Amino acid sequence: MGLLQVSVIFLLSLTTMTLAEPPGCKIRITDRGLEMLKTETKRFVEEELSNITMPEMRGEEGRFQYTIKDVKITELNLTSDLRFQPDVGLLFEVQNSSITLNFQRRILYWLFYDEGAINASAEGVNIFTVLHLTKDQEGRLKISNVTCDASIAKMRARFSGTLGRVYDLIGAFLTTGMRFLLNKQICPALNHAALVLVNQLLETIPVRTEVDSYVGIDYSLLSDPVVTETSLDMDFRGMFYNLKNENEVLVNYAMNPIVREYDRMIYLALSEFFFDSGLFSYFKGGLQKQLLLDSFQMPKDLEMLLRTTYLGTIMMLNPALMEHPLSLELEVTSPPRSTIKTSGANVAVSCNVKVLVLPPGKPAVQLSSMTMEGKFNAKVSMKGKRLAIHLDLRRFKIYSNQSALESLALIPLQGPLKTMLQISVVPLINNYIKRGVQIPLPDGIDFIEEVVEYHNGYIIVGANLHFRTGLREIIERKLSGETDNSI
């Protein structure tokens, strides 16, 4: 019985592993990337804490009646650290730091009345905050929970004026109350910063969005992020889809990209499925057909060569067609496919080419139909946070769909047709795709110093990160409804 249970559990585990969807896109943020985030995070936390508001304090102590109001934080000296918290998310820690405050006093002692400003300092400030990172129902990265603990070792107030020594008698009482109130405000401020403001920043990461009028892209997370002491790894679906039929998608049979590096701040891994799903979706949306049909005017020398090649066919059909213009009609017959190897990436395309005569005012007359197969070198590049591809036609061949003899006759056409594609069609395609597609990074953060590496079945882009604007500015832009024009 025990053996049977083990066998069943093993089979269920194997089935689960088999059914698990491999990612088309993976991102690794290393501890080097976290180092870059430390300064920005510290600045952001200081801005949040400086906005803390404290209620008015009123009370009596012996013959003293006092009112403390308009408490403002004037300076923060934080010694902070940001690091990965394995299996959880991020840890932001502040140790042995200080906060300087200013407030207005109003004190009545016997018949003496005094008011003015007082400077105070909170010393030995310690904050321990853990951000729990998860995948939400939409597949978006978010902070699901915040664990926070804050403490202030002591607070000092510097009194001045004629009653300075008298104030010293109640200074300990006042500072104890202020320390209690300030300490109660720190964690709620950081909770709001993380659960509201930082989550609004994470909402600027594309999850399921349109790329153009033909396709969209799905960057939903497949699982919760994996956090270790040295990295944060995220698996995204990385799949394009046709806007006309979003359910008609390519099944992912590609291999799971493997990221082993830690030297750079961030790594982006893209499998063949990422590119194939884009080619498949554009094919289903009809973009390739439209680009090819509208892409070129036939050169005179190619038309003359075609006329010579098909002279016999024209004469047999109708000699009156001799003087009418010729045309080529190209149609992609199946979704192009990508292949990624250590030597580079390429895209294979298969087209049907029809040679037509165009009598004025009459339907086109087909002279021949042939198959054209082309292989493009694909150079992947990154600018900002947009991934782009540049194609270069390397291999090209045509053959007849009707006979081997006609295929031999087509050999002289191969060179001119390849030249025509290089000059007319390929630049048009590159011009269309040069804008690229946004990768799943928040607004205001870009890739810099990128290096592209080709592996068998996937590519890896290693880069460093650059904050184009601060976290505060990015969040305020999000709240105001502005978009990042750079993407």
XYZ file of C-alpha atoms in Angstrom:
487
model
C 0.000 0.000 0.000
C 2.808 2.373 0.849
C 4.533 1.658 -2.455
C 1.281 2.385 -4.306
C 0.887 5.736 -2.532
C 4.435 6.741 -3.379
C 3.870 5.768 -7.023
C 0.648 7.801 -7.214
C 2.311 10.852 -5.649
C 5.238 10.532 -8.032
C 2.934 10.316 -11.066
C 0.882 13.296 -9.902
C 4.040 15.334 -9.375
C 5.313 14.326 -12.806
C 1.985 15.270 -14.398
C 2.022 18.644 -12.652
C 5.552 19.322 -13.864
C 4.585 18.299 -17.389
C 1.501 20.523 -17.451
C 3.300 23.560 -16.021
C 3.486 26.329 -18.606
C 7.083 27.311 -19.371
C 7.784 31.053 -19.327
C 8.341 32.910 -22.568
C 10.039 35.699 -20.616
C 12.090 35.659 -17.418
C 13.565 38.546 -15.450
C 16.219 38.332 -12.771
C 17.058 41.331 -10.576
C 20.338 40.721 -8.769
C 21.697 42.130 -5.520
C 23.733 44.500 -7.702
C 20.454 45.869 -9.030
C 19.202 46.197 -5.490
C 22.288 48.267 -4.643
C 21.191 50.791 -7.256
C 17.699 50.876 -5.743
C 18.983 51.622 -2.242
C 19.588 55.326 -2.760
C 16.274 55.829 -4.514
C 14.416 53.840 -1.869
C 16.057 55.774 0.959
C 15.109 59.066 -0.681
C 11.547 57.860 -1.151
C 11.234 56.718 2.486
C 12.651 60.026 3.731
C 10.055 61.881 1.681
C 7.294 59.742 3.136
C 8.456 60.155 6.725
C 8.913 63.899 6.307
C 5.191 64.126 5.507
C 4.168 62.582 8.815
C 1.589 64.709 10.640
C 1.151 64.517 14.404
C -1.906 65.566 16.379
C -1.928 68.517 18.726
C -0.867 67.716 22.277
C -2.588 69.368 25.245
C -2.189 68.646 28.921
C -1.244 69.671 32.430
C 1.678 68.739 34.618
C 1.480 70.262 38.088
C 1.096 74.005 37.610
C 2.033 73.729 33.940
C -0.526 73.889 31.152
C 0.889 73.221 27.743
C -0.063 72.952 24.082
C 2.208 71.454 21.427
C 1.195 71.881 17.791
C 2.483 72.233 14.214
C 4.945 69.380 14.614
C 7.113 69.121 11.499
C 9.995 66.869 10.605
C 12.817 69.102 9.396
C 15.649 66.623 8.855
C 16.194 62.881 8.594
C 19.561 61.215 8.921
C 18.838 57.607 8.059
C 21.371 54.818 7.874
C 19.432 52.320 5.778
C 19.849 49.056 3.941
C 17.761 47.288 1.305
C 18.237 43.601 0.654
C 16.425 40.465 -0.425
C 14.477 38.523 2.165
C 14.596 34.885 0.952
C 11.204 33.321 0.152
C 9.430 36.567 1.067
C 10.470 39.696 -0.816
C 12.448 42.757 0.248
C 13.785 43.956 3.571
C 14.226 47.692 4.252
C 16.061 48.378 7.497
C 17.028 51.578 9.299
C 19.469 51.405 12.178
C 20.683 53.916 14.810
C 19.400 56.950 12.890
C 17.980 60.313 13.897
C 15.003 62.533 13.079
C 14.939 66.267 13.785
C 11.607 67.953 14.501
C 10.299 71.446 15.054
C 7.064 72.341 16.847
C 5.263 75.306 18.389
C 4.879 75.515 22.168
C 2.333 77.394 24.247
C 2.930 77.105 28.005
C 1.226 78.680 31.043
C 3.050 78.481 34.393
C 1.452 80.383 37.250
C 1.091 83.851 35.797
C 3.802 83.371 33.176
C 2.720 82.770 29.588
C 5.188 81.796 26.888
C 5.046 80.568 23.316
C 7.561 79.904 20.560
C 9.326 77.207 18.567
C 11.137 74.191 19.975
C 13.578 71.916 18.173
C 13.663 68.255 19.139
C 15.519 65.206 17.948
C 14.584 61.536 17.971
C 17.701 59.426 18.346
C 18.361 55.726 18.043
C 15.671 55.314 15.424
C 15.372 51.707 14.225
C 12.920 50.496 11.573
C 12.534 46.925 10.334
C 10.220 46.591 7.315
C 9.601 43.489 5.193
C 7.721 43.756 1.885
C 5.948 40.537 0.888
C 6.006 40.139 -2.929
C 3.372 37.994 -4.642
C 1.439 37.530 -7.878
C -2.091 38.919 -7.793
C -5.132 37.517 -9.620
C -4.276 39.448 -12.797
C -0.748 38.070 -12.801
C 0.745 41.375 -11.679
C 3.638 41.720 -9.253
C 2.444 43.433 -6.087
C 3.226 43.947 -2.423
C 0.627 41.855 -0.616
C 1.645 42.602 2.946
C 4.065 44.704 4.983
C 5.645 43.643 8.258
C 6.904 46.699 10.123
C 8.482 47.340 13.500
C 9.798 50.763 14.559
C 11.408 52.032 17.755
C 12.967 55.249 19.053
C 15.566 54.950 21.802
C 15.254 58.516 23.113
C 14.090 61.996 22.262
C 15.645 65.285 23.287
C 14.161 68.772 23.190
C 16.217 71.946 23.211
C 14.380 74.669 25.111
C 15.388 78.323 25.055
C 14.145 81.594 26.441
C 13.618 82.981 29.937
C 11.869 79.864 31.141
C 14.425 77.497 29.689
C 15.348 75.963 33.039
C 11.725 75.657 34.025
C 10.990 73.751 30.802
C 13.682 71.268 31.682
C 11.445 70.126 34.544
C 8.739 68.970 32.158
C 11.018 68.226 29.171
C 11.123 64.515 29.901
C 7.328 64.393 30.097
C 6.844 66.218 26.803
C 9.479 64.263 24.889
C 8.116 60.952 26.152
C 4.703 61.844 24.742
C 6.170 63.043 21.460
C 8.311 59.915 21.121
C 5.220 57.769 21.610
C 3.234 59.702 18.983
C 6.066 59.765 16.443
C 6.766 56.082 16.870
C 3.090 55.304 16.200
C 3.219 57.257 12.915
C 6.286 55.605 11.312
C 4.879 52.171 10.391
C 1.513 53.465 9.074
C 3.441 55.880 6.846
C 5.636 53.079 5.491
C 2.639 50.752 5.083
C 0.883 53.383 2.964
C 4.053 53.990 0.966
C 4.374 50.294 0.119
C 0.801 49.035 -0.179
C -0.534 52.099 -1.973
C 2.234 54.114 -3.592
C 4.743 51.394 -4.563
C 1.899 49.171 -5.774
C 0.802 52.060 -7.992
C 4.333 52.067 -9.415
C 4.089 48.316 -10.058
C 0.821 48.919 -11.900
C 2.794 50.703 -14.624
C 4.338 47.334 -15.581
C 2.444 46.049 -18.639
C 0.513 42.839 -17.960
C -1.860 42.444 -20.901
C -1.673 45.340 -23.281
C -1.899 46.255 -26.963
C 1.338 46.552 -28.915
C -0.217 47.989 -32.080
C -3.447 47.599 -34.059
C -2.638 43.934 -34.816
C -1.336 42.273 -31.652
C -1.166 42.544 -27.896
C 1.230 40.999 -25.402
C 0.655 39.091 -22.191
C 3.255 39.648 -19.467
C 1.276 38.086 -16.627
C 3.309 36.308 -13.980
C 2.992 32.528 -14.029
C 3.847 32.173 -10.337
C 4.978 34.114 -7.301
C 8.486 35.549 -7.627
C 11.347 33.423 -6.309
C 13.504 35.342 -3.844
C 16.939 34.254 -2.688
C 19.698 36.118 -0.872
C 21.176 37.241 -4.187
C 18.287 37.597 -6.645
C 14.623 38.092 -7.420
C 13.459 35.830 -10.287
C 10.150 36.286 -12.103
C 8.569 34.041 -14.750
C 6.254 35.814 -17.207
C 3.996 34.276 -19.830
C 5.707 36.403 -22.526
C 3.121 35.675 -25.202
C 1.760 37.748 -28.079
C -1.863 37.371 -29.152
C -3.958 38.452 -32.130
C -6.327 41.299 -31.236
C -8.978 39.989 -33.638
C -9.074 36.620 -31.889
C -7.354 36.690 -28.524
C -8.038 33.004 -27.901
C -6.154 31.909 -31.021
C -2.673 31.616 -29.527
C 0.404 29.528 -30.063
C 1.045 26.680 -27.626
C 4.347 27.007 -25.805
C 6.552 23.978 -26.419
C 9.805 25.944 -26.172
C 12.451 25.247 -23.581
C 12.552 27.111 -20.296
C 15.272 29.805 -20.415
C 17.971 29.327 -17.796
C 19.612 32.357 -16.183
C 22.799 31.567 -14.298
C 24.462 34.994 -14.243
C 24.567 37.489 -11.356
C 27.187 39.985 -12.571
C 24.799 42.644 -13.907
C 21.897 44.416 -12.246
C 19.205 42.758 -14.350
C 18.807 39.901 -16.815
C 16.033 39.419 -19.359
C 15.639 35.953 -20.897
C 13.380 35.361 -23.912
C 12.637 31.945 -25.381
C 11.884 31.097 -29.004
C 8.221 31.000 -28.004
C 8.304 34.734 -27.234
C 9.271 35.508 -30.825
C 7.227 32.710 -32.427
C 4.044 33.825 -30.690
C 4.608 37.311 -32.125
C 5.170 35.963 -35.638
C 2.131 33.689 -35.283
C -0.113 36.505 -34.052
C 0.960 38.919 -36.788
C 0.383 36.178 -39.363
C -3.135 35.551 -38.049
C -3.772 39.297 -38.005
C -2.770 39.614 -41.668
C 0.101 42.077 -41.225
C 2.659 40.190 -43.336
C 0.294 39.895 -46.284
C -0.506 43.590 -46.260
C 3.138 44.595 -45.928
C 4.208 42.379 -48.829
C 1.424 43.375 -51.192
C 1.982 47.079 -50.611
C 5.727 46.984 -50.304
C 7.278 47.495 -53.698
C 7.170 48.559 -57.302
C 8.754 46.033 -59.602
C 12.101 47.173 -61.057
C 12.211 47.403 -64.855
C 15.022 44.873 -65.210
C 13.103 42.323 -63.122
C 9.975 42.866 -65.191
C 11.994 42.346 -68.362
C 13.475 39.132 -66.937
C 10.021 37.875 -65.983
C 8.680 38.734 -69.421
C 11.499 36.762 -71.016
C 11.046 33.802 -68.669
C 7.298 33.585 -69.244
C 7.248 34.588 -72.901
C 6.170 31.087 -73.976
C 3.422 30.995 -71.363
C 2.069 34.380 -72.451
C 2.120 33.411 -76.118
C 0.240 30.213 -75.388
C -2.367 32.046 -73.295
C -2.886 35.105 -75.444
C -0.263 36.973 -77.498
C -2.261 40.170 -76.918
C -1.055 40.119 -73.293
C 2.551 40.724 -74.308
C 2.439 44.483 -73.893
C 0.580 44.558 -70.583
C 2.471 45.106 -67.296
C 3.506 42.219 -65.101
C 3.109 41.995 -61.348
C 4.207 39.773 -58.480
C 1.830 38.876 -55.676
C 3.469 37.603 -52.493
C 1.557 35.912 -49.685
C 3.009 34.386 -46.520
C 1.524 30.891 -46.406
C 2.339 29.852 -42.829
C 3.481 31.536 -39.615
C 7.217 32.352 -39.760
C 9.344 30.513 -37.190
C 12.377 31.600 -35.236
C 15.444 29.580 -34.345
C 17.899 30.707 -31.674
C 21.339 29.130 -31.368
C 24.618 30.181 -29.818
C 25.652 31.478 -33.258
C 22.676 33.854 -33.463
C 18.973 34.020 -34.273
C 17.129 33.658 -37.548
C 13.577 33.704 -38.868
C 12.351 31.353 -41.610
C 9.556 32.542 -43.909
C 7.683 30.684 -46.640
C 5.702 32.599 -49.284
C 3.604 31.849 -52.321
C 4.560 34.040 -55.283
C 2.205 34.536 -58.207
C 3.343 36.041 -61.512
C 0.449 38.024 -62.985
C -0.358 39.962 -66.158
C -2.459 43.064 -65.570
C -4.691 43.852 -68.565
C -6.262 47.313 -68.112
C -9.838 47.107 -66.870
C -9.773 43.313 -66.721
C -9.022 40.709 -64.039
C -5.381 39.763 -63.583
C -4.179 36.698 -65.452
C -1.950 34.282 -63.540
C 1.103 33.064 -65.437
C 2.717 30.986 -62.707
C 2.815 30.161 -59.030
C 6.014 29.433 -57.142
C 7.187 28.937 -53.588
C 9.723 31.290 -52.071
C 11.644 30.383 -48.919
C 13.728 32.949 -47.106
C 15.844 32.921 -43.980
C 16.528 36.177 -42.155
C 19.237 36.883 -39.636
C 17.588 38.533 -36.644
C 19.608 40.939 -34.515
C 18.054 41.636 -31.124
C 18.709 44.968 -29.427
C 17.446 46.893 -26.417
C 16.931 50.626 -26.042
C 15.505 51.998 -22.820
C 13.029 49.272 -22.062
C 11.955 48.460 -25.604
C 13.133 45.283 -27.306
C 13.618 45.567 -31.074
C 14.661 43.243 -33.896
C 16.454 44.087 -37.123
C 16.122 41.592 -40.000
C 18.620 40.923 -42.766
C 17.828 38.505 -45.616
C 20.578 35.893 -45.869
C 19.219 32.825 -47.657
C 16.695 32.762 -50.431
C 15.373 30.240 -52.920
C 12.380 29.810 -55.219
C 10.979 26.737 -56.864
C 7.958 25.937 -58.985
C 4.793 24.426 -57.607
C 4.105 22.893 -61.015
C 7.205 21.127 -62.340
C 10.895 20.497 -61.770
C 11.600 21.836 -65.255
C 10.078 25.179 -64.384
C 12.112 25.239 -61.171
C 15.264 25.067 -63.305
C 13.970 27.921 -65.419
C 13.484 30.027 -62.275
C 17.148 29.890 -61.256
C 18.019 33.140 -63.121
C 15.262 34.906 -61.151
C 16.699 34.120 -57.738
C 19.294 36.900 -57.680
C 17.003 39.716 -58.927
C 14.159 38.629 -56.639
C 16.463 38.561 -53.619
C 17.754 42.030 -54.499
C 14.189 43.292 -54.855
C 13.286 41.947 -51.423
C 16.419 43.440 -49.850
C 15.730 46.859 -51.362
C 11.946 47.054 -51.138
C 10.400 44.622 -48.673
C 12.973 44.154 -45.894
C 13.407 47.910 -45.180
C 9.641 48.254 -44.935
C 9.431 45.424 -42.391
C 12.363 46.806 -40.377
C 10.812 50.248 -40.376
C 7.618 48.794 -38.957
C 9.248 46.730 -36.211
C 11.993 49.165 -35.204
C 9.860 50.688 -32.435
C 9.977 47.333 -30.685
C 7.920 46.139 -27.755
C 8.059 47.223 -24.131
C 9.470 44.722 -21.658
C 7.906 44.348 -18.190
C 9.634 47.132 -16.262
C 7.955 50.032 -14.391
C 7.827 53.526 -15.842
C 10.936 55.625 -15.350
C 13.365 52.674 -15.209
C 15.491 51.787 -18.253
C 18.089 49.277 -19.368
C 21.566 50.663 -20.001
C 24.867 49.051 -21.040
C 23.053 46.073 -22.555
C 24.788 42.885 -23.697
C 22.850 40.292 -25.745
C 23.881 36.646 -25.492
C 22.485 33.863 -27.690
C 21.884 30.403 -26.273
C 20.285 27.308 -27.730
C 16.578 28.074 -27.620
C 16.659 31.502 -25.961
C 18.477 34.813 -25.635
C 19.609 36.627 -22.509
C 19.965 40.401 -22.287
C 22.180 41.440 -19.376
C 22.088 45.109 -18.436
C 22.329 47.684 -15.714
C 19.436 49.827 -14.551
C 18.917 53.557 -14.729
C 16.282 55.663 -12.980
C 15.190 58.300 -15.456
C 13.058 59.959 -12.782
C 12.639 59.416 -9.058
C 10.079 57.100 -7.499
C 8.078 60.069 -6.250
C 7.836 61.621 -9.719
C 6.843 58.294 -11.296
C 4.070 57.735 -8.763
C 2.771 61.301 -9.051
C 2.673 60.888 -12.830
C 0.691 57.672 -12.366
C -1.768 59.398 -10.028
C -2.263 62.287 -12.449
C -2.949 59.875 -15.323
C 0.139 60.840 -17.319
C 1.946 58.223 -19.384
C 5.640 57.638 -19.932
C 6.188 59.122 -23.396
C 9.597 57.478 -23.698
C 8.069 54.024 -24.192
